Short mmCIF file of C-alpha atoms and ligand atoms in Angstrom, two decimals:
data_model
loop_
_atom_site.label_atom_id
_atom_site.label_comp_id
_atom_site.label_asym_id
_atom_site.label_seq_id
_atom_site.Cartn_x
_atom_site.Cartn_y
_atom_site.Cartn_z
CA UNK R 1 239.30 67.99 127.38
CA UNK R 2 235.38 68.46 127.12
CA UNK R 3 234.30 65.66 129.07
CA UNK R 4 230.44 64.53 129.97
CA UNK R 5 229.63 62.83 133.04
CA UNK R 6 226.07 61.18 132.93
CA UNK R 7 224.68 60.91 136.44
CA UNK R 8 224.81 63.13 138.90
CA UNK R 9 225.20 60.55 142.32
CA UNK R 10 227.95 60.56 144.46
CA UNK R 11 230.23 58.78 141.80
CA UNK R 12 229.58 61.67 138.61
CA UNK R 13 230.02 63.97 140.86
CA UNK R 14 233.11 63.25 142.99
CA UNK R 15 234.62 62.54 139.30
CA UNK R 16 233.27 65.60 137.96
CA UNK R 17 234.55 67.75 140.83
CA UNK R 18 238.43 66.49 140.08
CA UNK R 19 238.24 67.10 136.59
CA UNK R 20 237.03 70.31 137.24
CA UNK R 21 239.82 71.41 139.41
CA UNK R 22 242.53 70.08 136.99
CA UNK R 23 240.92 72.53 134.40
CA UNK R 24 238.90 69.85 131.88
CA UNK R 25 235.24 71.41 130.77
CA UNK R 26 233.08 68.91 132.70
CA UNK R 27 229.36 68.58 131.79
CA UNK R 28 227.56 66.75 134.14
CA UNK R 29 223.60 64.90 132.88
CA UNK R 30 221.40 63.73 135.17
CA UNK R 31 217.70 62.27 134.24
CA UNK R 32 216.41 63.18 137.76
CA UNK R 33 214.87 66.39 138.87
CA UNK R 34 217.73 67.19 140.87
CA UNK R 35 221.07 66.18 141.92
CA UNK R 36 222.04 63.01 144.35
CA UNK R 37 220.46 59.62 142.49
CA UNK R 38 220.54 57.54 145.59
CA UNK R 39 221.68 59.88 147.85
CA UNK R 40 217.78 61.24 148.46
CA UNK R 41 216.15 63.62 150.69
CA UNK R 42 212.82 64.28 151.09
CA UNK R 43 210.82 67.05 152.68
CA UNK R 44 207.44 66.51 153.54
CA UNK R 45 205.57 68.89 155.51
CA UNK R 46 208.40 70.14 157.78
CA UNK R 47 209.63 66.91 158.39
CA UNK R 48 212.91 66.08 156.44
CA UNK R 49 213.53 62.69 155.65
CA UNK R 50 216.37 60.79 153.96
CA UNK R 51 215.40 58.14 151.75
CA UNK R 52 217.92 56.45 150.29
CA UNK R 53 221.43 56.29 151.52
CA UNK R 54 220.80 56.42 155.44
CA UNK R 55 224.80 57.14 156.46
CA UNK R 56 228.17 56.33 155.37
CA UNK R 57 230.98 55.07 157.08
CA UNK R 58 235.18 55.73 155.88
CA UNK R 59 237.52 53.48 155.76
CA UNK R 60 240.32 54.62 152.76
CA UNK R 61 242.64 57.66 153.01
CA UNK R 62 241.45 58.72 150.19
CA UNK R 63 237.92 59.25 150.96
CA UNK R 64 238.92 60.25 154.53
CA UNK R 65 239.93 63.34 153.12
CA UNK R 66 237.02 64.50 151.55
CA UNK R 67 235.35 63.64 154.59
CA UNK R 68 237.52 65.92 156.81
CA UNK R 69 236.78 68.73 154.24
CA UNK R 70 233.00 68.22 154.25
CA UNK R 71 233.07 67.95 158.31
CA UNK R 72 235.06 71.06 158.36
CA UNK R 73 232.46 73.02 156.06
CA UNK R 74 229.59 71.55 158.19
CA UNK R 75 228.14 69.57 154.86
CA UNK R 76 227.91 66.35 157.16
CA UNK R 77 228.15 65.34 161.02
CA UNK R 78 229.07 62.34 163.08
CA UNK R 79 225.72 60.68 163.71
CA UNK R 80 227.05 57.42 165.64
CA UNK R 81 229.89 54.97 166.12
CA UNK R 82 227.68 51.72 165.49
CA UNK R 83 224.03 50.78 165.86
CA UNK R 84 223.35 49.00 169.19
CA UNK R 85 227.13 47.94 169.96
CA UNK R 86 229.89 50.86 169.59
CA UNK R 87 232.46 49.10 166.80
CA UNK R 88 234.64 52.50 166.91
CA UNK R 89 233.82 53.45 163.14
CA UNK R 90 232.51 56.81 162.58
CA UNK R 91 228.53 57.15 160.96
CA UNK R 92 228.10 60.01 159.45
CA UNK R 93 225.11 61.81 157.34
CA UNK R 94 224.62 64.69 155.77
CA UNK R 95 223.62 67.90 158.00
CA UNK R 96 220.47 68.87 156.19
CA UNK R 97 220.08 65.00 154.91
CA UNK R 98 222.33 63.39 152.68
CA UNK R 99 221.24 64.57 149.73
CA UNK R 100 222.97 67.87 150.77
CA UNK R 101 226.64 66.52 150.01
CA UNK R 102 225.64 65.98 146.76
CA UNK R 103 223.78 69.69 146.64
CA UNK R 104 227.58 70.74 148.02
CA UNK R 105 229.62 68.87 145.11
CA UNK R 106 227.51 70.41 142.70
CA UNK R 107 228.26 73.77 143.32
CA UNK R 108 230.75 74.91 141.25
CA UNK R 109 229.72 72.33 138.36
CA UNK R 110 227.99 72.84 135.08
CA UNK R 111 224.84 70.26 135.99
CA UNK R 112 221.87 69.71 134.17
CA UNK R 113 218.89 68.30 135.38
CA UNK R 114 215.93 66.61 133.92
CA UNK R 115 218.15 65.38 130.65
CA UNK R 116 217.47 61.75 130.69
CA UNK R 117 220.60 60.34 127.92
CA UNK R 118 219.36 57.56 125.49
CA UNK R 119 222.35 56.59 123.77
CA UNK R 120 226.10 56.90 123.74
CA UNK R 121 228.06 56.41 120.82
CA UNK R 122 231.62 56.83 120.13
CA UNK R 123 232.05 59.19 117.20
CA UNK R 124 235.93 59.61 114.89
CA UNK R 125 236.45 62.64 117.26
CA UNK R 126 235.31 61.05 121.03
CA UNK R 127 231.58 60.51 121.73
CA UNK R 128 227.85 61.75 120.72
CA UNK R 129 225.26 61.36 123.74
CA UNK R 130 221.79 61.67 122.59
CA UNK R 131 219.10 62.96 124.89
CA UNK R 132 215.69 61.73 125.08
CA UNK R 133 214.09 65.55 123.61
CA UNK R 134 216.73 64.31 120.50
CA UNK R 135 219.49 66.48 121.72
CA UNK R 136 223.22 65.59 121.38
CA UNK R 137 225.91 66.57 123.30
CA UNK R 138 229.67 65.70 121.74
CA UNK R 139 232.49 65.23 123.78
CA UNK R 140 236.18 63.93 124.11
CA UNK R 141 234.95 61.68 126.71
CA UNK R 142 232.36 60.43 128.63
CA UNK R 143 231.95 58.97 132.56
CA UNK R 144 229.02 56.74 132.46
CA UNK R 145 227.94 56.25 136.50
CA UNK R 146 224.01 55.26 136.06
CA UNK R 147 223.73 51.65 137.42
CA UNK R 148 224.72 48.74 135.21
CA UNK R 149 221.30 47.77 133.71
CA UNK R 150 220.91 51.26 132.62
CA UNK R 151 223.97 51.99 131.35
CA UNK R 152 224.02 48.66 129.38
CA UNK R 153 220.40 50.37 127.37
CA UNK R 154 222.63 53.30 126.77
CA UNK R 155 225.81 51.47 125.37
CA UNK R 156 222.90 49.30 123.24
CA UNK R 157 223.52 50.85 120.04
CA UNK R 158 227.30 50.98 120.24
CA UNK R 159 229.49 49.08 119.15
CA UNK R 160 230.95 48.88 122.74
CA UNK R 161 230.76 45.13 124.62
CA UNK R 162 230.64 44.96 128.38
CA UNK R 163 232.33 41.83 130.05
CA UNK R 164 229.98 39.36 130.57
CA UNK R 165 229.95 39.58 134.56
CA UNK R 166 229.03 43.32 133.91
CA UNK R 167 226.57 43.00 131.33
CA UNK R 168 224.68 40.50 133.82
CA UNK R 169 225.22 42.38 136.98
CA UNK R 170 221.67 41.92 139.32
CA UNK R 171 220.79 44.61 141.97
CA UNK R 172 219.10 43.94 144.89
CA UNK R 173 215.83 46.02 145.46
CA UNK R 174 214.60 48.30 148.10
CA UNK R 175 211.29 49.09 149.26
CA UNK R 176 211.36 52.09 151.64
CA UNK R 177 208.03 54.16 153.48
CA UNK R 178 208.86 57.19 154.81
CA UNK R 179 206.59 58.38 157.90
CA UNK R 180 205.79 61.14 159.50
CA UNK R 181 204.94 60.61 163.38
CA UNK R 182 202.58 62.83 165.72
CA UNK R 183 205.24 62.47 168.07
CA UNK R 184 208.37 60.70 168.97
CA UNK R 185 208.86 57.11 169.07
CA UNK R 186 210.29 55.48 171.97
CA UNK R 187 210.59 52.12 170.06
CA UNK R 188 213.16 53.19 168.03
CA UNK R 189 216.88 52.56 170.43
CA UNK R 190 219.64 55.34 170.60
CA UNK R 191 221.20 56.54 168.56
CA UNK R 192 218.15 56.63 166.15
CA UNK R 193 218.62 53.73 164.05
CA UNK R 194 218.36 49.71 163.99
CA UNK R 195 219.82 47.54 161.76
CA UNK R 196 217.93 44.14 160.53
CA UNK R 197 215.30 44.42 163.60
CA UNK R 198 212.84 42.27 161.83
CA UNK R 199 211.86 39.90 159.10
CA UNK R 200 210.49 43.07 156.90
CA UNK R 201 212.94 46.14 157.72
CA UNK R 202 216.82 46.26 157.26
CA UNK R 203 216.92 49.51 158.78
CA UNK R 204 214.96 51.70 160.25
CA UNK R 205 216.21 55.62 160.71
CA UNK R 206 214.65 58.15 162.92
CA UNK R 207 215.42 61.45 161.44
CA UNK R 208 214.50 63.86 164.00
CA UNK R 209 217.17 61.54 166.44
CA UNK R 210 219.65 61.36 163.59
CA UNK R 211 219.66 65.65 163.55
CA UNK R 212 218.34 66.61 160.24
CA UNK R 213 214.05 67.02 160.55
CA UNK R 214 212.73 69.43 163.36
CA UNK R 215 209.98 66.64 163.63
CA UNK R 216 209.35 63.20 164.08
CA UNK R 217 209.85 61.50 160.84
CA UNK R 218 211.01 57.53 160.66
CA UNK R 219 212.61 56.09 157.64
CA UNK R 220 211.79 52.36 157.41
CA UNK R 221 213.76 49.83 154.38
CA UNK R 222 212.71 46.48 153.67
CA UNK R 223 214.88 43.79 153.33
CA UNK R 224 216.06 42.75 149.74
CA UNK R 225 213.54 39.53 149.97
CA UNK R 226 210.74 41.56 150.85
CA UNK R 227 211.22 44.21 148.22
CA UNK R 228 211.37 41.31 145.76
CA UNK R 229 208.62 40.09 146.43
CA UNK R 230 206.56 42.70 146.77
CA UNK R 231 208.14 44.91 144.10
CA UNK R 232 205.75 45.18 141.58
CA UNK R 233 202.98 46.08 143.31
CA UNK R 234 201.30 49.06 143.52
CA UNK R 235 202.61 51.40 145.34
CA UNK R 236 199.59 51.79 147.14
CA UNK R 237 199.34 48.37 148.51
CA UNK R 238 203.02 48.90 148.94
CA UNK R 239 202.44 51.79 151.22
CA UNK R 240 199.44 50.08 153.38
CA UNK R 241 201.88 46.60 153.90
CA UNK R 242 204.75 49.02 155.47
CA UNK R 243 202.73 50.96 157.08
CA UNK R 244 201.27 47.84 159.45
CA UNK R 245 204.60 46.38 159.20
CA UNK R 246 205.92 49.43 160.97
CA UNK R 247 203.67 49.45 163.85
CA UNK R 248 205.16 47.67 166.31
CA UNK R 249 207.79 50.61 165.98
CA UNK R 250 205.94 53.27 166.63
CA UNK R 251 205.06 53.29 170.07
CA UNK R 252 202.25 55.24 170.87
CA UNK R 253 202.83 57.86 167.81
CA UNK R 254 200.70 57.71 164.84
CA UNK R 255 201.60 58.23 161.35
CA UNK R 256 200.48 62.32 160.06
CA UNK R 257 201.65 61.60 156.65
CA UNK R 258 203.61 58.93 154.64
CA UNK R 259 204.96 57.69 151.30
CA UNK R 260 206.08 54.48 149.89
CA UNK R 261 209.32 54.14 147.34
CA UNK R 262 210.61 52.02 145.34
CA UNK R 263 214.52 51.43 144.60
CA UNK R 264 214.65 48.87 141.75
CA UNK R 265 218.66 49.01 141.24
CA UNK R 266 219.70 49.57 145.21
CA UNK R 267 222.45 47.52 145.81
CA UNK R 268 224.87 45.56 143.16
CA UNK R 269 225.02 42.29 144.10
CA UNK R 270 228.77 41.65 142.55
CA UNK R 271 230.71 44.82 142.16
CA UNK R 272 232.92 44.75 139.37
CA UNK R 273 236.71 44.07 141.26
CA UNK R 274 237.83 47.38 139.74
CA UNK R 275 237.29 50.92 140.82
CA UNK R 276 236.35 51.77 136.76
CA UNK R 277 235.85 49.87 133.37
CA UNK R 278 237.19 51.49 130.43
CA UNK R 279 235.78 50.44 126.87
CA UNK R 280 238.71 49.02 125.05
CA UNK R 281 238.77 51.60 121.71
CA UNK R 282 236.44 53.98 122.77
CA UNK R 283 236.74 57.13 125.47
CA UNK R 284 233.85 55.25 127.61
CA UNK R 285 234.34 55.45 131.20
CA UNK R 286 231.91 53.32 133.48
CA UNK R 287 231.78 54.27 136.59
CA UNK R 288 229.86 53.97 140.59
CA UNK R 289 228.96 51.47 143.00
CA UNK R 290 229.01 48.42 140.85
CA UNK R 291 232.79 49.29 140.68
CA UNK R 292 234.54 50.07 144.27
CA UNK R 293 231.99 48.43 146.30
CA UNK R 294 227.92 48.86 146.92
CA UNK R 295 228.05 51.76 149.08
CA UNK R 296 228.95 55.49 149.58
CA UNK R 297 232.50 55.17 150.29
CA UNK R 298 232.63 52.80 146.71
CA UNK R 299 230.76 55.03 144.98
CA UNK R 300 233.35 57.97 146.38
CA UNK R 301 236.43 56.39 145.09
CA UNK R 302 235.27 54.60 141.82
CA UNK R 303 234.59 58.70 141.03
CA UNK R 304 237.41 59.57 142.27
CA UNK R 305 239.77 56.74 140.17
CA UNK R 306 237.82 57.32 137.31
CA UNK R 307 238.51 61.07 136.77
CA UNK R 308 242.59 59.94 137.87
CA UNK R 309 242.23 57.98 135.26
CA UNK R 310 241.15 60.41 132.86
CA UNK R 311 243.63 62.69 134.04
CA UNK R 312 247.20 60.69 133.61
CA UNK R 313 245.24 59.58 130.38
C1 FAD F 1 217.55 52.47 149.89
C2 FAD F 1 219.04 52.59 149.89
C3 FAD F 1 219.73 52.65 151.09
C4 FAD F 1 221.14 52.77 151.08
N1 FAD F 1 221.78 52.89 152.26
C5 FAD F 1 223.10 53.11 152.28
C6 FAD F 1 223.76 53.41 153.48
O1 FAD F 1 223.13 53.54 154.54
N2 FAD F 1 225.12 53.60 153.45
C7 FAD F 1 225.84 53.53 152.27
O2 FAD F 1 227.06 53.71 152.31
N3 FAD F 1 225.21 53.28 151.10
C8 FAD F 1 223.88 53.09 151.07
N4 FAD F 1 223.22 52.89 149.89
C9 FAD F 1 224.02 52.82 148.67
C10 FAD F 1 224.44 54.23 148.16
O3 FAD F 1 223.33 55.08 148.16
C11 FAD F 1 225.02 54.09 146.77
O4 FAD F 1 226.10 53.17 146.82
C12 FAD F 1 225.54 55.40 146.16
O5 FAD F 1 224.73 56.50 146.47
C13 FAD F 1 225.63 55.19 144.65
O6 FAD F 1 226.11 56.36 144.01
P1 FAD F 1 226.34 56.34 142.44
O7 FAD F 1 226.79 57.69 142.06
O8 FAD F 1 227.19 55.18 142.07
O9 FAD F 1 224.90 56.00 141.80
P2 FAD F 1 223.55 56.82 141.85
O10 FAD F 1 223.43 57.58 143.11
O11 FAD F 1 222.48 55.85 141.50
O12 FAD F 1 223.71 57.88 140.67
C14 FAD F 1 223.45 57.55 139.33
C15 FAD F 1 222.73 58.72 138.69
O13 FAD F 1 222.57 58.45 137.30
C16 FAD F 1 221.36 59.04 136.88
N5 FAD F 1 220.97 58.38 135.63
C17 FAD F 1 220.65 57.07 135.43
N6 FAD F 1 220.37 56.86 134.13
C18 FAD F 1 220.53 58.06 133.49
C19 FAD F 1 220.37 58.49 132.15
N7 FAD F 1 220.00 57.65 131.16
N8 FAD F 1 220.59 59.80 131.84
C20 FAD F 1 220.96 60.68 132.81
N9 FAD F 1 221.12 60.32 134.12
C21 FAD F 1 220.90 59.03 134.45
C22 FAD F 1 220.42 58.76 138.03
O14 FAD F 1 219.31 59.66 138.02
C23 FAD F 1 221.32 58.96 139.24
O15 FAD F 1 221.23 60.27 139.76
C24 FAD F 1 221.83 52.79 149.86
C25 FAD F 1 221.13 52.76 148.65
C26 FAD F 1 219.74 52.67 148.66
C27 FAD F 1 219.00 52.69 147.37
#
């Protein structure tokens, strides 16, 4: 089959990666500049910085396996077993940052960047994707992995209906700054990471600590209320109220350098209870966190059922 996966996160691209291997043409469409969605690396300077998934953890077979591979090839490393207590569950992150797993999966694929789809229609012989330059794409099938709200804008002219709980799925937001620090913090506890240390931040990462930037460089996420309610500002102002947020967690470093970013779909609030929704009469595949559950491992094996699917199909 010719089949067209539209976003290339962790989801399109575990999915894509199957399909390839069983022999289907895969196509894979993603609107950003490169590959990952919210698996995000960022360099600035020489710092390296990870700024949107921080680590995963495995808990499925399934995934497990994939993770063994990827440890094996040196794509990711064991950062931690828990953040302040040990629980015994592996962290792990990408060895050059996490958006290098997706940089791995997307090897051997046909990917194309920078093609942001508009609409996705089934046609009498499978489905038409239109591209925002007016370009269409036809296929025998389609995975659809973009979060919920923007998937429901591309189904808009179709004659395809989500369930109602899908169609109204919320995401939490994220705020994140990402700084770069003269020198190390001491304020930030081994391993390199705290979880819900304040009333602003849910997390804050320290990438040098965590083994993927030669230099100081602290990730810092605000809680879903905070992002909320600071959401639409600009950026700017964003920037300044994380940046004196952050400074009781500096120490005695100063911040060389920093951005501010904005996550406006983050986290599902309600993943759908299946790993994949399939439209009723139509070769439409929806796919990604909002299926399997609001995290990497989800995202991993809503791909992963998806292209089974497609497969025995
Ligand atoms: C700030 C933040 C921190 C997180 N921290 C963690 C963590 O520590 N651990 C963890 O396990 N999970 C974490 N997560 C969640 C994790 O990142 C996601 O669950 C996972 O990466 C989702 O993968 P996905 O493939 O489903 O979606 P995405 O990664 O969002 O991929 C969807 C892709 O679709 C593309 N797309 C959208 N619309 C279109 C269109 N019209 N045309 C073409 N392409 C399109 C997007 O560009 C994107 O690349 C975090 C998420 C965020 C935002």
């Amino acid at each position: 089959m010719h089949i067209a996966v539209i976003g290339a996160g962790l989801s399109g691209l575990m999915a894509a990666n199957e399909l390839h291997r069983a022999h289907h043409t895969v196509t894979v469409f993603d609107k950003g500049r490169g590959v990952g969605g919210r698996l995000a690396t960022r360099r600035i300077d020489t710092a390296v910085l990870d700024h949107g998934a921080q680590f995963f953890t495995v808990r499925s077979p399934q995934f497990a396996e994939h993770v063994d591979a990827w440890l094996q090839e040196g794509v990711v490393h064991e950062w931690c077993q828990g953040f302040g207590e040990h629980d015994g569950h592996s962290r792990y992150v990408g060895s050059q940052g996490m958006a290098a797993i997706a940089k791995h999966l997307a090897t051997s694929l046909d990917v194309r960047v920078n093609c942001t789809a508009v609409s996705v229609l089934p046609s009498p012989s499978g489905v038409e994707i239109t591209f925002d330059d007016g370009t269409t794409h036809s296929c025998d099938a389609v995975v659809v992995t973009s979060p919920i709200p923007q998937t429901v804008a591309l189904l808009a002219q179709s004659v395809i209906e989500l369930p109602q709980q899908l169609h109204s799925l919320e995401y939490d937001c994220t705020l994140g700054l990402l700084a770069v620090l003269n020198s190390s913090s001491h304020n930030i506890p081994a391993p390199g990471g705290v979880q819900n240390p304040d009333d602003t931040f849910s997390f804050i990462g320290d990438n040098l600590a965590k083994g993927i930037s030669p230099m100081p460089a602290l990730t810092f996420h605000a809680h879903p209320h905070w992002s909320r309610q600071h959401f639409e500002h600009e950026l700017e102002h964003i920037q300044d109220l994380l940046i004196h947020a952050a400074q009781p967690w500096l120490g005695s470093a100063d911040v060389i350098s920093s951005q501010a970013k904005k996550w406006r779909y983050a986290t599902p609030q309600q993943p759908w209870a299946e790993p994949f929704w399939k439209a009723p009469h139509a070769p439409v595949f929806l796919a990604g966190d909002a299926f399997a559950g609001p995290k990497i491992e989800g995202a991993a094996l809503s791909g992963l059922a998806v292209a089974q699917a497609l497969m025995s199909a």
